[in-house]
Tab-separated table of C-alpha atoms in Angstrom:
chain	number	residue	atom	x	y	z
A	146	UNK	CA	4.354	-13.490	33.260
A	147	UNK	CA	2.191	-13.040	36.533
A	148	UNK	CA	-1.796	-12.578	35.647
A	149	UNK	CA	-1.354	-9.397	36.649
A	150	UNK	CA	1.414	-8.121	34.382
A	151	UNK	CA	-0.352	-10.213	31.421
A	152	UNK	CA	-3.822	-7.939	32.661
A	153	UNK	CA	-1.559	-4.775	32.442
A	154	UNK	CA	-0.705	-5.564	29.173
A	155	UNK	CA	-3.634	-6.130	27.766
A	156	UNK	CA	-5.160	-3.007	29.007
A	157	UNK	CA	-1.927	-0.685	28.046
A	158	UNK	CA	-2.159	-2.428	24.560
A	159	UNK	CA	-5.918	-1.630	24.567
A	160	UNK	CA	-5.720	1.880	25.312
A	161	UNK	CA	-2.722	2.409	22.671
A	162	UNK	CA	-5.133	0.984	19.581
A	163	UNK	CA	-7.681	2.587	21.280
A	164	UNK	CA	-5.990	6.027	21.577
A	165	UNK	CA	-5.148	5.442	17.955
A	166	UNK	CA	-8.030	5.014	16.633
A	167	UNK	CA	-10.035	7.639	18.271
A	168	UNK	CA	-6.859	10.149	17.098
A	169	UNK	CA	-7.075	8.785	13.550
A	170	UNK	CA	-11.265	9.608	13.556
A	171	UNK	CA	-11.497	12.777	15.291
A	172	UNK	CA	-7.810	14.338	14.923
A	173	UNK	CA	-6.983	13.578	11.481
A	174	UNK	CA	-5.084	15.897	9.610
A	175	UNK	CA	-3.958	16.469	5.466
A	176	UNK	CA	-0.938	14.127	4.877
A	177	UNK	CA	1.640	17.184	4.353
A	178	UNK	CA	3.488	14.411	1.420
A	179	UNK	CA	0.605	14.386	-0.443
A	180	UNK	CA	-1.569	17.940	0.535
A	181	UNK	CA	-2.080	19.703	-2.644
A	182	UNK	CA	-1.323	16.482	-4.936
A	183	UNK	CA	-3.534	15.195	-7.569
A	184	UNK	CA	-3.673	11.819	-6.494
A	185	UNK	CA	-4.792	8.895	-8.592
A	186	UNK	CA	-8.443	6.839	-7.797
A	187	UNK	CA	-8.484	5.871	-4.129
A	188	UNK	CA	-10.846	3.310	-2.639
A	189	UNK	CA	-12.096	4.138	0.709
A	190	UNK	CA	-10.430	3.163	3.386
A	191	UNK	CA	-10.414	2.241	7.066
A	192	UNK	CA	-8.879	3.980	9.888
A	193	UNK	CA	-5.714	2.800	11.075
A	194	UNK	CA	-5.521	-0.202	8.622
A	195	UNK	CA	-6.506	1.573	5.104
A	196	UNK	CA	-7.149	-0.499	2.550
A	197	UNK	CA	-5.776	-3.478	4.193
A	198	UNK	CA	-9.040	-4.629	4.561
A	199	UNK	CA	-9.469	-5.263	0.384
A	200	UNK	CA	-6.482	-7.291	0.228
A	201	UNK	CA	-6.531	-11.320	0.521
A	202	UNK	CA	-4.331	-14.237	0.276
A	203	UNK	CA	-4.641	-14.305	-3.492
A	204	UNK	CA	-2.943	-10.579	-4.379
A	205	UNK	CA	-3.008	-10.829	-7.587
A	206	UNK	CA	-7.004	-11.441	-7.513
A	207	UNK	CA	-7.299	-8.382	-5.296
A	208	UNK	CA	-5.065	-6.528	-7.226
A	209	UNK	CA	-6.931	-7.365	-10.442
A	210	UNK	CA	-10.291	-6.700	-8.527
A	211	UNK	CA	-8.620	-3.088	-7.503
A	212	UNK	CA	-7.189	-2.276	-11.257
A	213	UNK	CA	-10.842	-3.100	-12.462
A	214	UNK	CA	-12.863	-0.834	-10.864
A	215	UNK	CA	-10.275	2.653	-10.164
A	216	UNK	CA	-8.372	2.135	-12.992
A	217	UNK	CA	-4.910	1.212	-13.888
A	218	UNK	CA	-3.118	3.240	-11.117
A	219	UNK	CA	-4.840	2.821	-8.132
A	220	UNK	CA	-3.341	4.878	-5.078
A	221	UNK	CA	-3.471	2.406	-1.887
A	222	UNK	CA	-3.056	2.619	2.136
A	223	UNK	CA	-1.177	-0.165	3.511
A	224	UNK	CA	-1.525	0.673	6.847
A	225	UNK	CA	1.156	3.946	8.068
A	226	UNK	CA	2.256	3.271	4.264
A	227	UNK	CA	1.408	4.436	0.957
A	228	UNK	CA	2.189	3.085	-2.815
A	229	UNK	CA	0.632	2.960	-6.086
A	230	UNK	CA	-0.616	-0.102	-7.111
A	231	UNK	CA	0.598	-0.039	-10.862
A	232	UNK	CA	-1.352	-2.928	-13.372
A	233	UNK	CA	-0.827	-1.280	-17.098
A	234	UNK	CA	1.935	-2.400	-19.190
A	235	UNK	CA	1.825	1.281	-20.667
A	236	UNK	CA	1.818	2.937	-16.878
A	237	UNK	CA	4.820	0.771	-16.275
A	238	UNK	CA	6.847	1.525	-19.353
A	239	UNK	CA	6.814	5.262	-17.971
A	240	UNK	CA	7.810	4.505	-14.484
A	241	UNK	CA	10.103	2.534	-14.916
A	242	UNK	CA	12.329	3.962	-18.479
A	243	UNK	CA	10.770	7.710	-18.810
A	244	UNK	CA	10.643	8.676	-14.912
A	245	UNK	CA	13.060	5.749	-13.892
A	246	UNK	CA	15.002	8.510	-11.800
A	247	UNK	CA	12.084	9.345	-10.116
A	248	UNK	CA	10.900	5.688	-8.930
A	249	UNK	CA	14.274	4.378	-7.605
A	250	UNK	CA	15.084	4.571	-4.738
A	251	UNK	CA	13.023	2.498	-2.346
A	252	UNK	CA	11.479	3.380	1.321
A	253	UNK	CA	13.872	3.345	4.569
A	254	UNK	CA	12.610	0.003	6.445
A	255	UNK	CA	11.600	0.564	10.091
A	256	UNK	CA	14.833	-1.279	11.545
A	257	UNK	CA	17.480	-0.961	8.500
A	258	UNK	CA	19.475	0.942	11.143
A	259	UNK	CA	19.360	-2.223	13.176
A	260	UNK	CA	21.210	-4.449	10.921
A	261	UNK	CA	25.268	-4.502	10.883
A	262	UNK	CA	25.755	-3.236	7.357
A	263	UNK	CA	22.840	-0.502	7.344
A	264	UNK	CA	22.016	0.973	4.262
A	265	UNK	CA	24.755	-0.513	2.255
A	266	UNK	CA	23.072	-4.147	1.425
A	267	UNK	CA	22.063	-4.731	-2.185
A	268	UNK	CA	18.183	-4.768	-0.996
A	269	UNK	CA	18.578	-1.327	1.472
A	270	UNK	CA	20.947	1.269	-0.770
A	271	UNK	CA	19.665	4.195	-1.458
A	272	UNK	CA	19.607	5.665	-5.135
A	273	UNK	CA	23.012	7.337	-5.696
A	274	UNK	CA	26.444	6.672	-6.708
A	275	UNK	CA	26.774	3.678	-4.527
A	276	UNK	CA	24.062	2.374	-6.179
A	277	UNK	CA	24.841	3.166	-9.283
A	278	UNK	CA	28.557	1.490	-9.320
A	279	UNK	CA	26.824	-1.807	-7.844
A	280	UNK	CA	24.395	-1.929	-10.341
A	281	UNK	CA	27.305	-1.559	-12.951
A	282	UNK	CA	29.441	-4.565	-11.471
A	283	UNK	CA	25.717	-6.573	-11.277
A	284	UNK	CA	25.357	-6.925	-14.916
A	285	UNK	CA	24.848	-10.425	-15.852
A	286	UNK	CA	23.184	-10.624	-19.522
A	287	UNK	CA	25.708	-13.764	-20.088
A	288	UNK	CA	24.304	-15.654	-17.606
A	289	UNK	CA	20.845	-14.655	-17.581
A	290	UNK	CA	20.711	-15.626	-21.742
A	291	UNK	CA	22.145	-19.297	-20.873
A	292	UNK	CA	19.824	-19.579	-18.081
A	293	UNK	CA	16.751	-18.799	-19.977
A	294	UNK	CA	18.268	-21.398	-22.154
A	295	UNK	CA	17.833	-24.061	-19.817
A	296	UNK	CA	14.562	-22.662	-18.285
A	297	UNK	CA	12.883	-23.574	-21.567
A	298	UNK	CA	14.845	-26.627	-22.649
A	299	UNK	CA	13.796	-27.793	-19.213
A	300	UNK	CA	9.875	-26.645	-19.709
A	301	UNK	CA	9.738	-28.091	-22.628
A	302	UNK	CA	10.942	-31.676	-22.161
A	303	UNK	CA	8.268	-32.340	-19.856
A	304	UNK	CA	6.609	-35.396	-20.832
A	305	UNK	CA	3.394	-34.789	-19.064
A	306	UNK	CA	3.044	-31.278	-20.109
A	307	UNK	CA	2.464	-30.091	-16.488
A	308	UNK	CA	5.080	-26.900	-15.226
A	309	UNK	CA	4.933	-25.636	-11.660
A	310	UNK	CA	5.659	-22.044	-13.536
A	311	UNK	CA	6.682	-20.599	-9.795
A	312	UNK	CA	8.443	-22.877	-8.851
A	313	UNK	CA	10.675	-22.713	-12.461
A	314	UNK	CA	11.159	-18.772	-12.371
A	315	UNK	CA	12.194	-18.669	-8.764
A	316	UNK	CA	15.065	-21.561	-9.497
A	317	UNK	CA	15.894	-19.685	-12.665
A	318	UNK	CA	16.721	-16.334	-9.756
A	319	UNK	CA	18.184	-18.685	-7.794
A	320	UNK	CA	20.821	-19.719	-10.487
A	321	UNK	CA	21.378	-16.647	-11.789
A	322	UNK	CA	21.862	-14.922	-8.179
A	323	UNK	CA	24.243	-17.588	-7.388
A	324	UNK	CA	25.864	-18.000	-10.730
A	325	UNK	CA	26.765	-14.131	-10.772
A	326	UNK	CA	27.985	-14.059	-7.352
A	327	UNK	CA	30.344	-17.309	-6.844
A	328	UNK	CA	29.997	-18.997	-10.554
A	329	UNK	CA	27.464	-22.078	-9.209
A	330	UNK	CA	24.016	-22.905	-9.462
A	331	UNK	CA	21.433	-22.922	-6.835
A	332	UNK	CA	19.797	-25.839	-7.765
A	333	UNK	CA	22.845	-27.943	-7.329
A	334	UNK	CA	22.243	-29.917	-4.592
A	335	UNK	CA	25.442	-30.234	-2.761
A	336	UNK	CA	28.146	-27.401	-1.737
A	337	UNK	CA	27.972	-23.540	-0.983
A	338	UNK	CA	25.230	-23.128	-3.761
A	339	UNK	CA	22.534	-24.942	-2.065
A	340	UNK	CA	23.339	-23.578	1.488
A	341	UNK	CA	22.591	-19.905	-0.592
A	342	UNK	CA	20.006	-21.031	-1.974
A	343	UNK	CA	18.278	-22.214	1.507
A	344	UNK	CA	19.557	-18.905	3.225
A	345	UNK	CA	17.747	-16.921	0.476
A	346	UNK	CA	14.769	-18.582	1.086
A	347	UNK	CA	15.007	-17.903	4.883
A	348	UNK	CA	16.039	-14.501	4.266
A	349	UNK	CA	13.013	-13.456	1.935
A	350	UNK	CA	9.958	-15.324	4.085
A	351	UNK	CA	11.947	-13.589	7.519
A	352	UNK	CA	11.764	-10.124	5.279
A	353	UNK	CA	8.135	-10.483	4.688
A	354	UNK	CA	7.455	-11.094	8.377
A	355	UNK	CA	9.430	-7.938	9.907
A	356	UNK	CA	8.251	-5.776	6.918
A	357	UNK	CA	4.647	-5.864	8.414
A	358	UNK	CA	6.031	-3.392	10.717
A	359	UNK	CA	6.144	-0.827	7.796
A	360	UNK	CA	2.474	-0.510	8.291
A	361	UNK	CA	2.107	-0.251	11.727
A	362	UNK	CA	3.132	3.319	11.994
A	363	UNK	CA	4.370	3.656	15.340
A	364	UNK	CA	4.479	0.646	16.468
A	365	UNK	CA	6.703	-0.273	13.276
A	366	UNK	CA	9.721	-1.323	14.619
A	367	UNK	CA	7.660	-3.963	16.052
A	368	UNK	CA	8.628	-6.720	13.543
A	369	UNK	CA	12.425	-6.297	14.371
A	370	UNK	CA	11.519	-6.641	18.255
A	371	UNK	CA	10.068	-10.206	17.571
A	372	UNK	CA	12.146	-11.546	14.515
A	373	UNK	CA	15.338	-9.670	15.176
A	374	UNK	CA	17.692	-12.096	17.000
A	375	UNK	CA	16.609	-14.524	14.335
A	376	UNK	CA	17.516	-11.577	11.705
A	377	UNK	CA	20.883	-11.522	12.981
A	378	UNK	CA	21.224	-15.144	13.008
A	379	UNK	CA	20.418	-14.852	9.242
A	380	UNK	CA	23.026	-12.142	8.609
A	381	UNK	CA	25.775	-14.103	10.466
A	382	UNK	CA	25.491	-17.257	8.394
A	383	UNK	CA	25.717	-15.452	5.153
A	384	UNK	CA	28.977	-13.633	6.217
A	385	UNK	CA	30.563	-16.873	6.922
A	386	UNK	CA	29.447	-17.868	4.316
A	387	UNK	CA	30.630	-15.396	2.249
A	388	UNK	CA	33.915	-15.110	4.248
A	389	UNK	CA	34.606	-19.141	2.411
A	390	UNK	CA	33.560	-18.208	-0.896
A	391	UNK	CA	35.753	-14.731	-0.404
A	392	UNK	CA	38.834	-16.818	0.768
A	393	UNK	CA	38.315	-19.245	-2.283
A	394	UNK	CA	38.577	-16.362	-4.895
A	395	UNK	CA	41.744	-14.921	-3.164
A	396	UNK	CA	43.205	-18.004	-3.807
A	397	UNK	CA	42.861	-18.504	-7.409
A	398	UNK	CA	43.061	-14.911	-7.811
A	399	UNK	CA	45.581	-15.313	-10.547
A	400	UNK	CA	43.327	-17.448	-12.857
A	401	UNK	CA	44.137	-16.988	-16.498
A	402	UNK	CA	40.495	-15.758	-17.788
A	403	UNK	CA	40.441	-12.614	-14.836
A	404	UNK	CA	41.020	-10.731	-18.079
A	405	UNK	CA	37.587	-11.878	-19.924
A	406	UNK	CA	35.251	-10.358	-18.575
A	407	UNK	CA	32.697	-13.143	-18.990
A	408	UNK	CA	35.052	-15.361	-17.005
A	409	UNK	CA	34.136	-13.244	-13.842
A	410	UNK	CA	31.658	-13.344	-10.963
A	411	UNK	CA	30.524	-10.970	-8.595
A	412	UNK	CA	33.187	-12.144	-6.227
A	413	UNK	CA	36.342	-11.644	-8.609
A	414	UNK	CA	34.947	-8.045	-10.154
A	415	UNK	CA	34.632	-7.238	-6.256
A	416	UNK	CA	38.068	-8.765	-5.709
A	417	UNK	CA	39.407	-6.268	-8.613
A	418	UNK	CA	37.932	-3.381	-7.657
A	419	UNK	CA	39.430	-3.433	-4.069
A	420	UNK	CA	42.818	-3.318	-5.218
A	421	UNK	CA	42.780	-0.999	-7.746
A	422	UNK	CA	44.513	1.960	-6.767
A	423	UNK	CA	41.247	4.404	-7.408
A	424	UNK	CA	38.881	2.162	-6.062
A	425	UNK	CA	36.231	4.071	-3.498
């Protein structure tokens, strides 16, 4: 870029914020989502960036901080977006069993109509039937109970008494993920399993980059302008992925334990459901 289209830059990108600001000061108006609402506690927040301001690299400490003084329901700004901050055993007990209905479905990211299979990912569906026949096929309380099992065998036969507690939960997500997709563990360190299990990783730390752009109002489709060619990227690996593990089921299709159910992955219940006759 030429200094002068680097100056015209800066000042268009100076008079946006600046436009927004002054709008968000002088020109505010009710939220029409929440006009009328009771809301819970609020802290007071900044223009444009709302309560992003109280938030540091430790969460949980601001969280805690938050929780502490405006009780166990704090309602928060991030930014363009709003959420409850939720930090009661009790207040999550009723959001998530008595109003369940009510809490889930999840917000419409800023560029979800950007990537090749929209709203139908795992991490994008809306609530509804969809959903509600993946979930079904998702169950994995088989797998889940034997990893557990080796979580805490392997906790506990540490000599030095010393367990990197993070590190332990997210390999026990890892090997169930993979385990009740294509019947391997993550933490193998060879085959499909470990390129999943570095493609996750990619995939979560690239999410938390673009999904910045959920607070920037306007300007959110921002984080898909800058990390979207390496979103795609992302996308395309998995599916050829995929495609391999895919082909592999077809071919032992036939297995004998396709009729126990515990003998099944993702993959094969997938498999089955495609050629059943009322299949949707």
């Amino acid at each position: 870029m030429t200094d002068i289209q680097c100056y015209s830059f800066l000042i268009f990108f100076v008079s946006l914020i600046s436009t927004l600001l002054i709008r968000s000061i002088f020109f505010s108006k009710p939220n029409n989502s929440t006009a009328g609402l009771h809301l819970p506690p609020t802290p007071p927040a900044l223009p444009i960036i709302g309560h992003l301001h109280l938030l540091t690299p430790s969460l949980y400490k601001s969280f805690h901080r938050l929780s502490t003084k405006y009780g166990p329901l704090p309602y928060l700004h991030i930014g363009a977006s709003q959420c409850l901050l939720v930090s009661s055993a009790s207040v999550a007990a009723e959001i998530f069993k008595t109003h369940d209905l009510a809490f889930a479905s999840r917000p419409i990211f800023a560029f979800v109509d950007k990537l090749p299979y929209g709203t139908s990912g795992f991490a994008t569906a809306p609530y509804g039937d969809y959903w509600r026949f993946m979930k079904k096929l998702c169950r994995s309380r088989a797998v889940r109970c034997e990893e557990i099992e080796r979580l805490l065998r392997r906790v506990s036969e540490r000599k030095d008494g010393v367990v990197d507690v993070g590190a332990e939960l997210m390999r026990y997500t890892n090997n169930v993920t993979c385990r009740m997709v294509m019947s391997s563990r993550c933490s193998e360190e060879e085959g499909e399993a470990e390129r999943v299990r570095e493609l996750v990783k990619e995939s979560i730390e690239l999410a938390a980059k673009m999904s910045y752009g959920d607070v920037l109002g306007p300007l959110k489709k921002l984080g898909f302008w800058v990390y979207g060619k390496q979103a795609m990227d992302v996308n395309r690996r998995f599916d050829e992925l995929l495609e391999k593990v895919l082909k592999e089921h077809e071919e032992r299709g036939n297995r004998d334990d396709w009729g126990e159910k515990e003998g099944k992955d993702l993959m094969d219940m997938l498999l089955e459901v495609c050629q059943e006759s009322d299949s949707r």
